[in-house]
Short mmCIF file of C-alpha atoms in Angstrom, two decimals:
data_model
loop_
_atom_site.label_atom_id
_atom_site.label_comp_id
_atom_site.label_asym_id
_atom_site.label_seq_id
_atom_site.Cartn_x
_atom_site.Cartn_y
_atom_site.Cartn_z
CA UNK A 128 101.29 64.87 115.90
CA UNK A 129 99.21 63.25 118.53
CA UNK A 130 97.31 60.21 118.07
CA UNK A 131 98.31 59.83 114.67
CA UNK A 132 97.14 61.93 112.75
CA UNK A 133 98.26 63.27 110.11
CA UNK A 134 98.77 67.30 108.90
CA UNK A 135 95.25 67.86 107.39
CA UNK A 136 95.23 71.41 104.43
CA UNK A 137 91.50 70.66 103.47
CA UNK A 138 90.07 73.76 102.30
CA UNK A 139 86.96 73.08 104.45
CA UNK A 140 85.52 70.59 106.80
CA UNK A 141 89.12 71.14 107.97
CA UNK A 142 91.27 70.82 111.09
CA UNK A 143 89.94 71.45 114.25
CA UNK A 144 92.09 71.99 117.52
CA UNK A 145 92.98 69.24 118.65
CA UNK A 146 91.93 70.05 122.19
CA UNK A 147 88.63 70.75 120.92
CA UNK A 148 88.16 67.31 119.79
CA UNK A 149 88.99 66.18 122.66
CA UNK A 150 86.68 67.88 125.97
CA UNK A 151 84.08 66.79 123.08
CA UNK A 152 84.70 62.91 122.89
CA UNK A 153 84.93 63.67 127.05
CA UNK A 154 81.76 64.76 127.19
CA UNK A 155 80.34 62.57 124.06
CA UNK A 156 78.11 60.14 126.43
CA UNK A 157 77.42 62.77 129.35
CA UNK A 158 77.34 66.48 129.20
CA UNK A 159 78.10 68.69 132.52
CA UNK A 160 76.35 65.66 134.63
CA UNK A 161 73.54 65.97 132.42
CA UNK A 162 73.28 62.18 131.53
CA UNK A 163 73.30 63.18 127.40
CA UNK A 164 75.42 64.17 124.46
CA UNK A 165 74.75 67.29 123.40
CA UNK A 166 73.46 65.37 120.73
CA UNK A 167 70.45 64.08 121.77
CA UNK A 168 69.79 66.83 124.37
CA UNK A 169 66.75 69.47 123.67
CA UNK A 170 67.96 72.16 122.48
CA UNK A 171 64.90 74.02 124.43
CA UNK A 172 65.95 72.92 127.90
CA UNK A 173 68.16 74.90 129.86
CA UNK A 174 71.16 73.20 129.64
CA UNK A 175 71.56 73.85 126.37
CA UNK A 176 70.52 76.89 126.60
CA UNK A 177 72.92 77.85 128.83
CA UNK A 178 75.24 76.77 125.89
CA UNK A 179 74.12 78.90 123.17
CA UNK A 180 73.60 81.52 125.62
CA UNK A 181 77.70 81.60 126.61
CA UNK A 182 78.79 80.72 122.30
CA UNK A 183 77.25 83.63 121.35
CA UNK A 184 79.05 85.74 124.78
CA UNK A 185 81.94 84.56 123.93
CA UNK A 186 81.31 85.48 120.57
CA UNK A 187 81.24 88.52 120.59
CA UNK A 188 84.02 88.77 124.04
CA UNK A 189 86.39 87.43 121.05
CA UNK A 190 84.88 89.67 117.85
CA UNK A 191 84.57 92.48 120.03
CA UNK A 192 80.85 92.82 118.67
CA UNK A 193 78.85 96.27 119.83
CA UNK A 194 75.99 95.67 120.85
CA UNK A 195 73.99 96.74 118.28
CA UNK A 196 74.51 93.88 116.42
CA UNK A 197 72.27 90.87 116.47
CA UNK A 198 74.22 87.14 116.68
CA UNK A 199 72.40 85.12 114.95
CA UNK A 200 73.15 80.33 114.61
CA UNK A 201 70.92 79.44 111.19
CA UNK A 202 70.82 76.79 108.99
CA UNK A 203 72.28 76.50 105.45
CA UNK A 204 76.10 77.19 105.54
CA UNK A 205 77.71 80.56 104.10
CA UNK A 206 75.55 79.22 100.75
CA UNK A 207 72.27 79.91 102.41
CA UNK A 208 73.33 83.34 103.09
CA UNK A 209 73.88 83.74 99.39
CA UNK A 210 70.48 83.34 99.74
CA UNK A 211 69.29 84.70 102.42
CA UNK A 212 70.74 88.28 103.04
CA UNK A 213 69.96 89.07 99.43
CA UNK A 214 66.10 87.80 99.94
CA UNK A 215 66.73 90.72 103.37
CA UNK A 216 68.26 93.26 101.85
CA UNK A 217 67.38 93.50 98.51
CA UNK A 218 64.06 95.16 99.21
CA UNK A 219 65.02 98.85 100.05
CA UNK A 220 65.82 100.04 96.16
CA UNK A 221 66.11 96.19 94.64
CA UNK A 222 70.38 96.57 93.59
CA UNK A 223 72.79 95.53 94.95
CA UNK A 224 76.06 96.31 94.29
CA UNK A 225 78.93 92.91 93.75
CA UNK A 226 82.34 92.36 93.91
CA UNK A 227 83.62 89.16 92.13
CA UNK A 228 87.24 87.78 93.44
CA UNK A 229 86.44 84.21 93.55
CA UNK A 230 84.05 81.53 92.52
CA UNK A 231 81.90 82.17 96.61
CA UNK A 232 81.08 85.53 94.66
CA UNK A 233 80.55 84.93 91.92
CA UNK A 234 77.64 82.48 93.42
CA UNK A 235 76.34 85.40 95.42
CA UNK A 236 76.07 87.39 93.10
CA UNK A 237 74.29 84.82 90.55
CA UNK A 238 71.85 84.27 93.64
CA UNK A 239 71.15 87.57 94.10
CA UNK A 240 70.17 88.06 91.04
CA UNK A 241 66.88 86.15 91.49
CA UNK A 242 65.70 89.05 93.63
CA UNK A 243 66.97 92.24 91.64
CA UNK A 244 69.12 93.61 89.71
CA UNK A 245 73.55 93.00 90.76
CA UNK A 246 76.26 95.63 89.97
CA UNK A 247 78.79 94.24 89.15
CA UNK A 248 81.37 96.63 91.68
CA UNK A 249 84.64 95.00 90.03
CA UNK A 250 86.29 91.64 89.34
CA UNK A 251 89.12 90.61 88.94
CA UNK A 252 88.26 87.47 86.62
CA UNK A 253 91.20 88.65 83.92
CA UNK A 254 93.55 87.40 85.87
CA UNK A 255 91.71 84.52 86.86
CA UNK A 256 91.56 86.20 89.78
CA UNK A 257 94.85 86.46 91.10
CA UNK A 258 94.63 89.46 92.74
CA UNK A 259 91.75 92.09 94.37
CA UNK A 260 91.07 95.70 92.95
CA UNK A 261 91.80 99.33 94.40
CA UNK A 262 88.99 101.02 95.79
CA UNK A 263 89.35 103.36 93.22
CA UNK A 264 88.43 100.99 90.93
CA UNK A 265 85.19 100.01 92.88
CA UNK A 266 82.28 101.12 90.65
CA UNK A 267 79.70 102.08 92.80
CA UNK A 268 76.20 102.34 93.35
CA UNK A 269 74.89 105.11 95.41
CA UNK A 270 71.86 102.86 94.84
CA UNK A 271 73.05 100.68 96.17
CA UNK A 272 71.26 97.78 99.28
CA UNK A 273 74.37 97.10 99.94
CA UNK A 274 77.67 96.35 98.75
CA UNK A 275 78.75 92.66 98.86
CA UNK A 276 82.54 91.22 98.72
CA UNK A 277 84.32 87.71 99.34
CA UNK A 278 86.67 88.80 102.75
CA UNK A 279 89.15 85.92 101.79
CA UNK A 280 88.65 84.27 98.93
CA UNK A 281 89.69 79.93 99.65
CA UNK A 282 90.14 78.75 95.85
CA UNK A 283 92.16 81.40 94.86
CA UNK A 284 93.99 82.05 98.12
CA UNK A 285 93.60 86.03 98.04
CA UNK A 286 92.53 88.62 100.76
CA UNK A 287 91.06 92.19 100.67
CA UNK A 288 93.57 94.06 102.43
CA UNK A 289 90.81 96.39 102.97
CA UNK A 290 87.24 97.23 104.03
CA UNK A 291 85.81 98.41 100.61
CA UNK A 292 84.70 102.03 101.61
CA UNK A 293 81.35 102.28 99.34
CA UNK A 294 79.24 105.60 101.13
CA UNK A 295 76.81 104.71 102.81
CA UNK A 296 75.62 101.53 101.30
CA UNK A 297 76.02 99.18 103.69
CA UNK A 298 79.64 96.79 103.52
CA UNK A 299 78.66 92.70 103.69
CA UNK A 300 80.75 90.03 103.81
CA UNK A 301 81.66 86.32 103.30
CA UNK A 302 83.82 85.60 105.94
CA UNK A 303 84.01 82.31 106.04
CA UNK A 304 87.49 81.22 105.06
CA UNK A 305 88.86 84.11 107.46
CA UNK A 306 86.77 84.10 110.59
CA UNK A 307 88.87 84.40 113.98
CA UNK A 308 92.10 84.41 112.30
CA UNK A 309 92.70 87.73 113.09
CA UNK A 310 90.92 90.97 113.94
CA UNK A 311 88.37 93.22 112.29
CA UNK A 312 86.22 95.83 112.91
CA UNK A 313 82.55 94.89 113.28
CA UNK A 314 81.55 97.82 113.09
CA UNK A 315 82.60 98.99 109.68
CA UNK A 316 80.11 96.44 107.89
CA UNK A 317 76.09 95.78 108.29
CA UNK A 318 76.35 92.06 107.80
CA UNK A 319 78.78 89.79 109.16
CA UNK A 320 78.44 85.72 106.80
CA UNK A 321 80.20 82.45 107.63
CA UNK A 322 80.66 79.15 107.06
CA UNK A 323 82.03 76.69 109.99
CA UNK A 324 83.39 74.51 108.37
CA UNK A 325 86.76 76.19 107.50
CA UNK A 326 87.85 78.31 111.42
CA UNK A 327 85.04 78.13 113.26
CA UNK A 328 84.29 74.14 113.50
CA UNK A 329 81.67 71.41 112.30
CA UNK A 330 79.94 71.07 109.45
CA UNK A 331 76.05 72.04 109.09
CA UNK A 332 76.16 75.95 110.39
CA UNK A 333 76.36 79.94 108.81
CA UNK A 334 76.75 81.67 111.54
CA UNK A 335 75.56 85.71 111.24
CA UNK A 336 75.90 89.56 112.61
CA UNK A 337 73.61 91.57 111.81
CA UNK A 338 73.68 95.69 112.17
CA UNK A 339 69.70 95.23 114.36
CA UNK A 340 68.63 98.20 112.16
CA UNK A 341 69.43 96.01 108.80
CA UNK A 342 66.75 93.50 110.01
CA UNK A 343 62.77 93.65 108.84
CA UNK A 344 62.84 94.92 105.61
CA UNK A 345 62.61 90.70 104.20
CA UNK A 346 60.27 90.09 101.23
CA UNK A 347 56.90 89.05 101.63
CA UNK A 348 57.62 85.49 100.03
CA UNK A 349 61.16 84.96 102.14
CA UNK A 350 61.31 81.83 103.52
CA UNK A 351 60.86 82.94 107.65
CA UNK A 352 64.29 80.09 107.75
CA UNK A 353 66.60 82.94 106.20
CA UNK A 354 64.43 85.99 107.80
CA UNK A 355 66.18 87.88 109.59
CA UNK A 356 63.71 89.86 111.71
CA UNK A 357 62.47 86.43 112.63
CA UNK A 358 65.21 84.59 113.51
CA UNK A 359 66.64 87.97 116.07
CA UNK A 360 63.62 87.55 117.16
CA UNK A 361 62.89 83.66 117.93
CA UNK A 362 67.15 84.61 119.26
CA UNK A 363 68.13 81.73 116.54
CA UNK A 364 64.98 78.87 118.10
CA UNK A 365 62.62 79.06 115.02
CA UNK A 366 62.81 76.16 114.84
CA UNK A 367 65.72 73.63 116.22
CA UNK A 368 69.30 75.31 115.35
CA UNK A 369 72.46 73.30 114.60
CA UNK A 370 72.45 72.60 118.56
CA UNK A 371 76.07 69.93 118.42
CA UNK A 372 77.54 72.78 115.81
CA UNK A 373 77.30 75.69 117.53
CA UNK A 374 78.29 73.55 120.62
CA UNK A 375 82.02 73.00 119.02
CA UNK A 376 81.92 77.29 118.15
CA UNK A 377 82.06 77.84 121.13
CA UNK A 378 84.78 76.05 122.49
CA UNK A 379 86.64 76.80 119.55
CA UNK A 380 86.37 80.44 120.92
CA UNK A 381 87.57 78.77 124.00
CA UNK A 382 90.50 77.74 122.88
CA UNK A 383 91.07 80.77 120.23
CA UNK A 384 90.54 83.41 123.40
CA UNK A 385 93.16 81.07 125.42
CA UNK A 386 95.51 81.28 122.50
CA UNK A 387 95.00 85.07 122.84
CA UNK A 388 92.22 86.40 121.24
CA UNK A 389 92.63 87.53 117.94
CA UNK A 390 95.06 89.86 118.16
CA UNK A 391 97.62 86.65 118.82
CA UNK A 392 95.78 84.27 116.37
CA UNK A 393 96.97 87.27 112.70
CA UNK A 394 100.21 86.40 114.34
CA UNK A 395 100.72 83.51 114.71
CA UNK A 396 98.64 83.21 111.52
CA UNK A 397 101.16 85.63 109.76
CA UNK A 398 104.29 83.19 111.52
CA UNK A 399 103.05 79.69 110.45
CA UNK A 400 102.08 81.08 106.69
CA UNK A 401 105.80 82.52 106.35
CA UNK A 402 107.41 78.91 105.98
CA UNK A 403 105.38 78.08 102.91
CA UNK A 404 105.41 81.56 101.86
CA UNK A 405 109.72 82.84 102.48
CA UNK A 406 109.86 79.50 100.45
CA UNK A 407 107.52 79.85 97.62
CA UNK A 408 110.03 83.40 97.65
CA UNK A 409 113.55 81.78 96.96
CA UNK A 410 112.45 78.82 94.37
CA UNK A 411 113.11 78.66 91.56
CA UNK A 412 110.58 75.20 90.97
CA UNK A 413 107.87 76.22 92.88
CA UNK A 414 105.82 79.23 92.08
CA UNK A 415 102.55 81.28 94.81
CA UNK A 416 99.90 81.46 91.74
CA UNK A 417 98.35 84.85 93.80
CA UNK A 418 100.06 88.43 93.61
CA UNK A 419 101.90 89.13 96.49
CA UNK A 420 99.90 91.78 97.73
CA UNK A 421 97.07 89.92 97.75
CA UNK A 422 97.73 87.15 99.75
CA UNK A 423 95.88 85.11 101.96
CA UNK A 424 96.81 83.92 105.35
CA UNK A 425 94.48 80.96 104.93
CA UNK A 426 94.97 79.47 101.29
CA UNK A 427 98.07 79.13 99.91
CA UNK A 428 97.29 78.86 96.23
CA UNK A 429 101.54 77.39 94.79
CA UNK A 430 101.66 75.54 91.23
CA UNK A 431 105.56 73.74 89.96
CA UNK A 432 106.02 73.75 86.30
CA UNK A 433 103.89 71.20 84.79
CA UNK A 434 99.88 69.54 85.31
CA UNK A 435 103.14 66.12 85.98
CA UNK A 436 104.69 67.91 88.78
CA UNK A 437 101.86 69.20 90.79
CA UNK A 438 99.91 65.98 90.47
CA UNK A 439 103.82 64.54 92.04
CA UNK A 440 103.82 66.41 94.04
CA UNK A 441 100.42 65.23 96.06
CA UNK A 442 100.16 61.96 95.68
CA UNK A 443 104.20 61.84 97.34
CA UNK A 444 103.15 64.45 100.22
CA UNK A 445 99.59 62.45 101.22
CA UNK A 446 101.87 60.00 101.13
CA UNK A 447 104.39 62.14 103.73
CA UNK A 448 101.15 62.05 105.68
CA UNK A 449 100.32 66.45 103.84
CA UNK A 450 97.27 65.23 102.65
CA UNK A 451 94.35 67.19 100.78
CA UNK A 452 96.64 69.61 98.87
CA UNK A 453 95.30 69.11 95.07
CA UNK A 454 94.05 72.80 94.07
CA UNK A 455 90.74 73.20 93.28
CA UNK A 456 90.29 72.55 89.33
CA UNK A 457 89.48 75.70 88.80
CA UNK A 458 92.96 77.20 89.54
CA UNK A 459 94.70 73.71 89.17
CA UNK A 460 98.18 73.08 91.59
CA UNK A 461 98.43 72.76 95.56
CA UNK A 462 97.01 75.08 97.58
CA UNK A 463 97.93 74.54 101.32
CA UNK A 464 94.12 75.96 104.20
CA UNK A 465 96.71 75.96 107.05
CA UNK A 466 93.00 77.91 109.03
CA UNK A 467 93.63 79.09 112.90
CA UNK A 468 94.03 75.12 114.12
CA UNK A 469 96.99 74.14 111.87
CA UNK A 470 99.87 73.56 114.01
CA UNK A 471 103.27 76.38 112.88
CA UNK A 472 104.73 72.40 113.05
CA UNK A 473 102.46 71.34 110.11
CA UNK A 474 103.72 74.40 107.28
CA UNK A 475 107.16 73.68 108.85
CA UNK A 476 107.08 69.74 108.00
CA UNK A 477 105.21 71.40 104.75
CA UNK A 478 108.40 74.00 103.29
CA UNK A 479 110.61 71.48 104.48
CA UNK A 480 109.23 68.40 102.65
CA UNK A 481 108.64 71.23 99.21
CA UNK A 482 112.57 71.79 99.75
CA UNK A 483 113.24 68.04 99.36
CA UNK A 484 111.48 67.26 96.94
CA UNK A 485 111.98 70.73 95.33
CA UNK A 486 115.75 68.96 95.72
CA UNK A 487 114.58 65.47 93.79
CA UNK A 488 112.66 67.22 90.46
CA UNK A 489 114.39 70.33 90.54
#
């Protein structure tokens, strides 16, 4: 790693591509000859308008977003969208389906209960969210306004390997911790949303892709800042958007494109994660905490045989330059978040460190 940087396995805010950070540093005082930082410029200025327009265009290109979908840059992260999507989409029937496969999908469902009737279409809570429910296990309501699920479960280290079929009911997904990591067929969804701070840029930005026919039916009491129709009409500029985060997101999209696009990102991420999963599958000391078929490429969760050894591992790993490996309190053990910007070198060296720790403590 260059510049004395460490391998940061944080679940978010997380590592960003070094070349993006370097470019941002070079442009910090004077962006594009404007004589000012992107942080300082008016969001209404011509120079900033070019940034946000270019970022949207690059997102559409990289993600293959169809023309009948609107792209929005909003405040409040994914948690803000838990309320926004319910207030905007729930009014159609007053009901919605939620699959609960982790902490964030549960939080989303709890928030939605304020605005209508929530049907729990499926849950994996019976085994502490170690698996993903199959399509035939979903109990769907044909009168639901939408079906919601969290595609990648950051805390528990699982990912849906299929897009649920909800019939004529629009599918909504929180893709915060897997967006830009692999190709996604946007046309299968009514709405996708993500907090930027895992794979897209700095914290503070919520990225929303919504099929245009789903906007415009919000509850009358919906705050304008959370009303999709208002945000669409104002091109995400009803008030000052998270300007700097949008600029960085644009640079990250260019980096993803330079890396070969989403197909190449999936290949790269699969190879990167394999260093850890292959080691875990052959270890008699460490163990994966989730079912093999539900494994996330972004968040690898594992543990030893005791909490004492887990704590010792985290402490020694931190001293060796592998930071933020402590698992979430609801799972325990360890979690290595290996988003797009984590280099191949990071998972290779972590796997080697795990082998050394096992040899010394097994």
